[in-house]
Amino acid sequence: MNDLEQNRNTGIVSGYRAVVIGGSAGSFQVVTRILSSLPVNFNLPVILCLHRLKHVRQGFVEALNLKSNLKVVEPDDKEIIRNGLAYLAPANYHLYVELGNYFALSTEEMVKFSRPSIDLTLDSASYFYKEKMIAILLSGANSDGADGMKMAKKRGALTLVQSPQEASIKTMPEAAISATTIDHILKTDDLVELLIKLNGVNLRN
Amino acid sequence: MNNETHLSFTSVGDISLTDLKKLVTFIKNNFNFDFSQYAMSSFKRRVARVLQLYSISNVDELISGLVNRRELFDEFLKEITVNHTEMFRAPSFWRKLRDQVIPLLACNQPIRIWSAACSSGEEIYSLAILLQEAGVYEKARIVASDINDRVIAKAKSGTYWIRSLEVNEKNYQRFEGKMKLSDYYVTSGDNYIMNKDLLRNVSFKQFDLVMGSEFSKFDLILCRNVLIYFTPELQNQVLRLFNNSLFMKGFLAVGEKETIAFCKNAEKFETFCAEERIYRKISE
């Protein structure tokens, strides 16, 4: 775990650099729940790759901002990734994290019928952040994200999946669970609690 | 090319940066294309995709394949450079171009336009239809360039797989064109073929934005969703090329989520439409 430090009291490690969340059908409410529960001083970037209508550019980021304690933006190509902001993958683009802590967008072919592809975001983000990343996969009706979670796990990231029992559509979390080792399978409330605890540790250090 | 891939990238092991560099150097030395400043994540993924498509197990094997089979390089180039596009992609951009930009150019004789990465031609047909419906096509002189001869041939043929029709039709409707898209093509089996008349004022040219230098001056340059594949340094270099290739007050349009703001050469442009990423040259 290299630079990650285990906190004696909470058992939670600090030193994370990013939270990456993938979701599809049934994930919107979970995402808004997370964004509305995180403290305003949340100290990591939250990178959201959510399946969405290809041709609708407006509305989604505005809808998230209504509830979110963190400012939600759609990054431009080559935009620097900053702590305390939430980034939403734009419609009809893949969202990559580049070495150097900035985003790159792409119009490559769809992957698993998806653009943005959760697999591509998780893969590129974990290539950069390695064990300093928290990868979260939520409700969804296809298997996008499973390969990405597998790569993230391989590179040491903390992998979290929404509990299939709770998820509106369990296909996506289940695909990830069967693809790789998931560190914690959690209900939304527990997921939020973990992120808040983690922020506390991150801020103290 | 298939629009959708079911290839899983996890079956290819991670390609190391060392291997990518080795490949880039090999290509530079043998084929005179420079990929050294392509954005890493997508380039890595494109290379992994080539390995999978051609059942090649690693970069060394790819290099020896390229040494032995020159024609493999054409395939490689086609896969590496991203050619996924749609007609009237981001329809609100095309409406803005029609309603705000073209009227300012309509008095020019001729209207000189460069489509700087025309790919398989969807952008060219979109542009030609737009100009025709605006009644200014006859004045237009369009240069359509791409790094890849093969996709230029496809652009010239104007022949597309029927499966891409639905999205193109929808985009055209959202563009609020005057006609029906079907007025501009005929179907033929699994394909539809665009009306060749739309190309009468278009000249095609093989051109590499990385290695090339300016060859003419234009009133409008379209370069949409190409800069995303470049590093910030290369974006800046290409922006200089565009600046040199524009008349004063000429327009540059990039993709809807691309920005020139991170480039030093951005100071030579003003923003004409922030939402649709249309810029205007204001200094040399």
XYZ file of C-alpha atoms in Angstrom:
489
model
C 0.000 0.000 0.000
C 3.072 2.227 -0.327
C 2.150 5.735 0.739
C -1.246 4.903 2.091
C -1.373 5.135 5.842
C -3.596 3.084 8.041
C -5.333 5.180 10.660
C -5.077 3.555 14.082
C -8.525 4.608 15.271
C -10.747 4.156 12.276
C -8.903 1.512 10.344
C -9.357 3.752 7.349
C -6.417 4.587 5.200
C -5.555 8.020 3.947
C -3.576 9.222 1.008
C -6.221 8.628 -1.608
C -6.189 11.002 -4.541
C -9.481 10.396 -6.316
C -12.897 8.802 -6.143
C -14.156 7.397 -9.422
C -17.813 6.397 -9.671
C -19.448 4.474 -12.500
C -23.176 4.024 -12.854
C -25.969 3.450 -15.299
C -29.698 2.769 -15.096
C -30.910 3.277 -11.546
C -27.779 5.067 -10.368
C -28.929 8.687 -10.591
C -30.534 8.767 -7.157
C -27.582 7.013 -5.597
C -25.212 9.536 -7.111
C -27.294 12.491 -5.916
C -27.484 10.874 -2.478
C -23.695 10.624 -2.387
C -23.115 14.151 -3.687
C -25.636 15.640 -1.272
C -24.107 13.800 1.687
C -20.458 14.540 1.125
C -19.220 17.485 3.172
C -18.516 20.739 1.354
C -14.882 20.384 2.368
C -14.580 16.959 0.699
C -10.985 16.944 -0.302
C -10.747 14.653 -3.310
C -11.930 14.926 -6.891
C -15.037 12.843 -7.564
C -15.004 11.591 -11.144
C -18.397 10.450 -12.397
C -18.806 8.269 -15.455
C -22.537 7.755 -15.837
C -24.357 6.424 -18.873
C -26.505 9.132 -20.401
C -28.290 10.091 -23.586
C -25.777 10.730 -26.345
C -27.398 13.779 -27.837
C -28.535 15.605 -24.694
C -25.731 17.907 -23.679
C -27.589 20.133 -21.250
C -29.484 19.337 -18.082
C -27.623 16.487 -16.443
C -24.910 18.511 -14.764
C -27.503 21.095 -13.742
C -29.681 18.376 -12.184
C -26.728 17.041 -10.187
C -25.759 20.522 -9.051
C -29.202 21.080 -7.550
C -28.417 18.443 -4.935
C -24.672 18.342 -4.717
C -22.524 19.852 -1.990
C -19.607 19.753 -4.386
C -19.648 21.789 -7.557
C -20.280 19.455 -10.498
C -18.724 20.297 -13.859
C -18.290 18.616 -17.213
C -14.567 18.808 -17.859
C -13.132 20.193 -21.056
C -10.450 18.217 -22.790
C -7.074 18.555 -20.970
C -8.649 20.181 -17.928
C -6.576 19.818 -14.746
C -8.212 17.634 -12.088
C -8.774 19.551 -8.862
C -9.678 18.383 -5.380
C -13.153 19.114 -4.085
C -14.848 19.183 -7.473
C -17.094 16.577 -9.022
C -16.550 15.895 -12.711
C -19.189 14.391 -14.956
C -18.201 12.643 -18.183
C -19.741 14.698 -21.034
C -22.375 13.251 -23.339
C -21.047 11.212 -26.260
C -17.403 11.337 -25.158
C -15.184 8.883 -23.349
C -13.446 10.380 -20.332
C -9.827 9.418 -19.705
C -7.506 10.412 -16.883
C -4.029 11.159 -18.230
C -0.693 10.801 -16.483
C -0.167 14.322 -15.167
C -3.553 14.564 -13.438
C -5.658 15.997 -16.221
C -8.559 14.728 -18.303
C -8.592 13.776 -21.946
C -11.754 13.199 -23.939
C -12.228 10.847 -26.835
C -14.795 10.037 -29.511
C -13.543 6.507 -30.056
C -16.103 3.819 -30.832
C -18.497 2.813 -28.104
C -17.350 0.125 -25.697
C -20.067 -2.264 -24.522
C -22.531 -0.002 -26.326
C -21.436 2.876 -24.120
C -19.830 6.253 -24.640
C -18.818 7.353 -22.068
C -17.472 3.943 -21.147
C -17.035 3.272 -17.440
C -14.398 0.667 -18.291
C -12.231 3.246 -20.043
C -12.519 5.802 -17.260
C -11.719 3.276 -14.516
C -8.884 1.779 -16.542
C -7.156 5.074 -17.296
C -7.782 6.537 -13.835
C -6.353 3.497 -12.070
C -3.363 3.527 -14.427
C -2.553 6.952 -13.032
C -3.802 6.831 -9.417
C -3.011 3.158 -8.818
C -3.618 2.246 -5.134
C -4.575 5.821 -4.338
C -7.965 5.545 -5.960
C -11.371 4.542 -4.730
C -13.373 2.869 -7.488
C -17.130 2.637 -7.018
C -19.634 0.905 -9.257
C -23.382 1.412 -8.868
C -26.633 0.162 -10.317
C -26.836 -0.530 -14.035
C -28.283 -2.808 -16.676
C -25.161 -3.912 -18.518
C -21.678 -5.130 -17.667
C -19.791 -1.903 -18.358
C -17.419 -1.190 -15.475
C -16.607 -4.818 -14.681
C -13.386 -4.808 -16.717
C -12.510 -1.394 -15.347
C -12.990 -2.578 -11.764
C -10.801 -5.556 -12.536
C -8.001 -3.302 -13.792
C -8.456 -0.942 -10.834
C -8.202 -3.861 -8.399
C -5.138 -5.204 -10.169
C -3.466 -1.838 -9.663
C -4.313 -1.737 -5.987
C -7.303 0.580 -5.922
C -9.963 0.214 -3.250
C -12.976 -1.328 -4.976
C -16.510 -0.686 -3.761
C -19.751 -1.861 -5.300
C -23.331 -0.972 -4.496
C -25.025 -3.950 -2.946
C -26.946 -5.811 -5.679
C -29.832 -6.296 -3.227
C -30.199 -2.554 -2.909
C -29.419 -1.582 -6.506
C -32.416 -0.835 -8.736
C -30.759 -2.944 -11.407
C -28.202 -5.409 -10.167
C -26.600 -6.479 -13.473
C -23.735 -4.008 -13.288
C -22.712 -4.549 -9.659
C -23.018 -8.308 -10.091
C -20.853 -8.282 -13.205
C -18.126 -6.475 -11.265
C -18.434 -8.869 -8.335
C -17.932 -11.855 -10.585
C -15.107 -10.182 -12.537
C -12.816 -9.340 -9.636
C -12.317 -9.091 -5.904
C -14.469 -6.338 -4.472
C -13.224 -4.899 -1.193
C -16.624 -3.844 0.093
C -20.150 -4.470 -1.132
C -22.156 -1.686 0.453
C -25.544 -0.072 0.642
C -25.655 3.602 -0.293
C -25.723 4.763 3.335
C -22.635 2.747 4.215
C -20.888 3.906 1.088
C -21.531 7.510 2.021
C -20.376 6.881 5.594
C -17.138 5.347 4.378
C -16.425 8.301 2.076
C -17.085 10.769 4.896
C -14.815 8.914 7.311
C -12.164 8.764 4.682
C -12.396 12.485 4.108
C -11.929 13.102 7.815
C -8.739 11.081 7.793
C -7.551 12.686 4.573
C -8.042 16.176 5.996
C -6.218 15.411 9.243
C -3.145 14.121 7.492
C -15.125 0.147 -39.127
C -17.491 -1.264 -36.584
C -18.937 1.405 -34.384
C -19.088 -0.870 -31.441
C -16.509 -3.206 -30.160
C -17.015 -6.066 -27.833
C -13.327 -6.632 -27.497
C -12.400 -6.593 -23.881
C -9.256 -4.654 -23.185
C -8.416 -6.722 -20.150
C -7.359 -9.642 -22.319
C -4.370 -7.614 -23.511
C -1.905 -7.135 -20.723
C -0.967 -3.610 -19.878
C 1.169 -2.116 -22.605
C 4.110 -0.444 -20.926
C 5.150 3.112 -21.647
C 8.529 1.737 -22.714
C 6.862 -0.419 -25.348
C 4.728 2.492 -26.542
C 7.835 4.651 -26.918
C 9.614 1.902 -28.797
C 6.674 1.635 -31.189
C 6.431 5.390 -31.674
C 10.156 5.626 -32.461
C 9.945 2.727 -34.884
C 7.029 4.348 -36.732
C 8.730 7.724 -36.850
C 11.878 6.200 -38.332
C 10.169 3.903 -40.804
C 6.928 5.586 -41.817
C 7.489 9.255 -40.970
C 4.428 9.659 -38.797
C 5.018 11.157 -35.369
C 2.766 9.857 -32.598
C 5.077 10.952 -29.786
C 2.722 13.742 -28.737
C -0.521 11.861 -28.952
C -2.449 11.787 -25.678
C -1.317 8.637 -23.912
C -4.539 6.954 -22.750
C -6.314 6.847 -26.070
C -3.110 6.017 -27.978
C -2.443 3.101 -25.634
C -5.976 1.903 -26.102
C -5.733 2.174 -29.903
C -2.536 0.115 -29.880
C -4.140 -2.481 -27.604
C -7.054 -2.598 -30.030
C -4.749 -3.291 -32.987
C -3.087 -6.102 -31.035
C -6.482 -7.657 -30.372
C -7.950 -7.182 -33.836
C -4.961 -8.815 -35.508
C -4.263 -11.358 -32.740
C -0.811 -9.952 -32.125
C 0.524 -10.801 -28.682
C 2.769 -7.824 -27.949
C 4.378 -4.661 -29.275
C 7.553 -6.446 -30.432
C 5.471 -8.771 -32.555
C 3.576 -5.788 -33.947
C 6.853 -4.132 -34.927
C 8.113 -7.209 -36.723
C 4.708 -7.493 -38.412
C 5.047 -3.914 -39.648
C 8.550 -4.659 -40.939
C 7.412 -7.684 -42.900
C 4.004 -6.554 -44.103
C 3.885 -2.964 -45.256
C 0.124 -3.201 -45.806
C -0.311 -3.842 -42.093
C 0.732 -0.249 -41.546
C -2.305 1.003 -43.466
C -4.508 -1.026 -41.163
C -2.575 0.224 -38.165
C -2.926 3.856 -39.209
C -6.634 3.413 -39.773
C -7.125 1.961 -36.302
C -4.803 4.344 -34.479
C -6.373 7.493 -35.839
C -9.906 7.653 -34.585
C -12.399 7.753 -37.397
C -15.620 7.462 -35.548
C -17.883 10.306 -36.520
C -21.457 11.203 -37.416
C -23.080 13.575 -39.865
C -24.116 16.767 -38.085
C -22.541 15.502 -34.869
C -23.633 17.972 -32.143
C -26.460 19.517 -34.236
C -26.516 22.739 -32.203
C -22.995 23.435 -33.466
C -24.124 23.095 -37.063
C -27.101 25.377 -36.427
C -24.750 27.976 -34.956
C -22.433 27.648 -37.942
C -25.356 28.105 -40.338
C -27.051 30.942 -38.434
C -24.141 32.967 -37.065
C -20.931 32.198 -38.940
C -21.893 31.567 -42.561
C -23.844 34.862 -42.848
C -20.629 36.713 -41.945
C -18.759 34.875 -44.696
C -21.514 34.951 -47.301
C -20.089 38.014 -49.082
C -16.641 36.475 -49.477
C -15.750 35.446 -52.993
C -14.819 32.640 -52.653
C -15.592 31.326 -49.164
C -12.531 29.302 -48.313
C -13.026 26.439 -45.876
C -10.644 23.782 -44.575
C -11.935 20.628 -42.950
C -8.681 19.722 -41.254
C -9.439 16.111 -40.367
C -12.251 15.079 -42.654
C -12.016 11.414 -41.704
C -14.491 9.256 -43.617
C -16.313 12.331 -44.914
C -19.379 12.739 -42.710
C -18.301 16.271 -41.806
C -17.767 17.180 -45.462
C -21.236 16.041 -46.506
C -22.743 17.858 -43.504
C -20.888 21.028 -44.461
C -21.815 20.760 -48.136
C -25.490 20.258 -47.286
C -25.391 23.223 -44.921
C -23.789 25.481 -47.538
C -26.175 24.325 -50.248
C -29.228 24.969 -48.084
C -27.822 28.389 -47.169
C -27.520 29.154 -50.879
C -23.773 29.794 -50.789
C -22.341 26.472 -51.928
C -21.369 27.787 -55.374
C -19.035 30.333 -53.768
C -17.438 27.812 -51.442
C -14.017 26.267 -52.006
C -13.502 23.457 -49.541
C -10.276 21.613 -48.786
C -10.840 18.324 -46.976
C -7.722 16.783 -45.511
C -6.888 13.764 -43.422
C -3.751 11.967 -42.295
C -5.007 8.761 -43.842
C -5.413 8.096 -47.584
C -7.775 5.245 -46.941
C -10.382 7.257 -45.113
C -10.103 9.937 -47.803
C -11.022 7.280 -50.353
C -14.013 6.398 -48.204
C -14.977 10.062 -47.934
C -14.839 10.377 -51.720
C -16.967 7.284 -52.177
C -19.586 8.711 -49.810
C -20.732 5.169 -49.123
C -21.823 4.393 -45.593
C -23.227 1.431 -43.791
C -26.992 1.589 -43.391
C -26.666 1.106 -39.636
C -25.240 4.617 -39.273
C -28.254 6.142 -41.006
C -30.530 6.410 -38.001
C -28.200 8.607 -35.971
C -27.370 10.747 -39.016
C -31.066 11.219 -39.833
C -31.763 12.229 -36.232
C -28.852 14.652 -36.195
C -30.078 16.208 -39.447
C -33.546 16.661 -37.962
C -32.047 18.324 -34.899
C -29.994 20.502 -37.212
C -33.367 21.586 -38.636
C -32.316 21.260 -42.241
C -34.566 22.431 -45.047
C -34.929 19.083 -46.764
C -34.869 15.455 -45.763
C -31.506 13.753 -45.428
C -32.854 11.163 -47.878
C -32.850 13.889 -50.538
C -29.072 13.659 -50.418
C -28.469 9.926 -50.698
C -29.652 6.748 -52.378
C -29.679 3.398 -50.650
C -27.936 0.434 -52.182
C -28.111 -2.870 -50.347
C -26.576 -2.475 -46.899
C -25.241 0.952 -47.772
C -26.393 4.416 -48.619
C -24.485 6.557 -51.045
C -24.282 10.306 -50.739
C -24.939 12.485 -53.752
C -21.519 13.083 -55.400
C -22.671 16.477 -56.559
C -22.090 17.624 -52.965
C -18.352 17.218 -53.611
C -18.137 19.432 -56.700
C -16.364 22.225 -54.804
C -14.359 19.951 -52.511
C -10.735 19.016 -53.049
C -9.201 16.262 -50.964
C -5.653 16.264 -49.683
C -3.580 13.891 -47.576
C -2.249 16.051 -44.753
C -0.754 15.309 -41.333
C -1.468 18.062 -38.809
C 1.615 17.063 -36.810
C 4.208 17.096 -39.597
C 2.553 19.473 -42.071
C 2.892 23.221 -42.449
C 0.491 25.802 -43.825
C -0.411 25.489 -47.491
C -3.127 28.095 -47.943
C -5.346 30.653 -46.182
C -8.920 30.108 -45.130
C -11.984 31.926 -43.822
C -13.076 28.958 -41.737
C -11.272 25.915 -40.351
C -13.198 22.975 -38.939
C -11.170 20.705 -36.699
C -13.622 18.976 -34.475
C -12.665 16.263 -32.001
C -9.121 15.897 -33.228
C -7.172 17.998 -30.738
C -8.472 15.723 -27.966
C -6.024 13.070 -29.183
C -3.041 15.401 -28.772
C -1.023 16.489 -25.748
C -1.348 20.150 -24.704
C 2.036 20.891 -26.337
C 0.963 19.447 -29.656
C -2.387 21.217 -29.415
C -0.510 24.482 -29.119
C 1.633 23.652 -32.146
C -1.430 22.794 -34.249
C -3.159 25.949 -33.076
C -0.222 27.938 -34.462
C -0.626 26.131 -37.773
C -4.312 27.061 -37.801
C -3.546 30.662 -36.948
C -1.099 30.819 -39.847
C -3.713 29.246 -42.115
C -6.505 31.718 -41.327
C -7.217 35.144 -42.728
C -7.564 37.810 -40.055
C -11.007 37.462 -38.449
C -11.211 33.929 -39.855
C -13.087 31.319 -37.822
C -11.840 28.183 -36.105
C -14.318 25.597 -34.831
C -13.245 22.764 -32.533
C -15.299 20.053 -30.813
C -17.926 20.980 -28.256
C -15.788 19.879 -25.300
C -12.449 20.957 -26.729
C -10.935 24.256 -25.753
C -7.987 26.284 -26.955
C -7.896 28.071 -23.590
C -5.011 25.944 -22.281
C -2.807 26.851 -25.261
C -0.433 29.799 -25.265
C -1.458 30.586 -28.823
C -5.042 31.072 -27.618
C -4.191 34.772 -27.171
C -4.250 35.077 -30.962
C -7.940 34.219 -30.989
C -11.100 35.623 -29.499
C -14.098 33.546 -28.512
C -16.933 33.953 -30.995
C -19.257 31.384 -29.430
C -18.218 29.827 -26.126
C -20.956 27.200 -26.082
C -20.038 25.757 -29.489
C -16.300 26.462 -29.227
C -16.034 28.743 -32.228
C -13.058 31.119 -32.210
C -11.895 33.990 -34.370
C -8.359 34.984 -35.296
C -7.467 38.424 -33.952
C -3.687 38.551 -34.424
C -0.854 36.922 -36.343
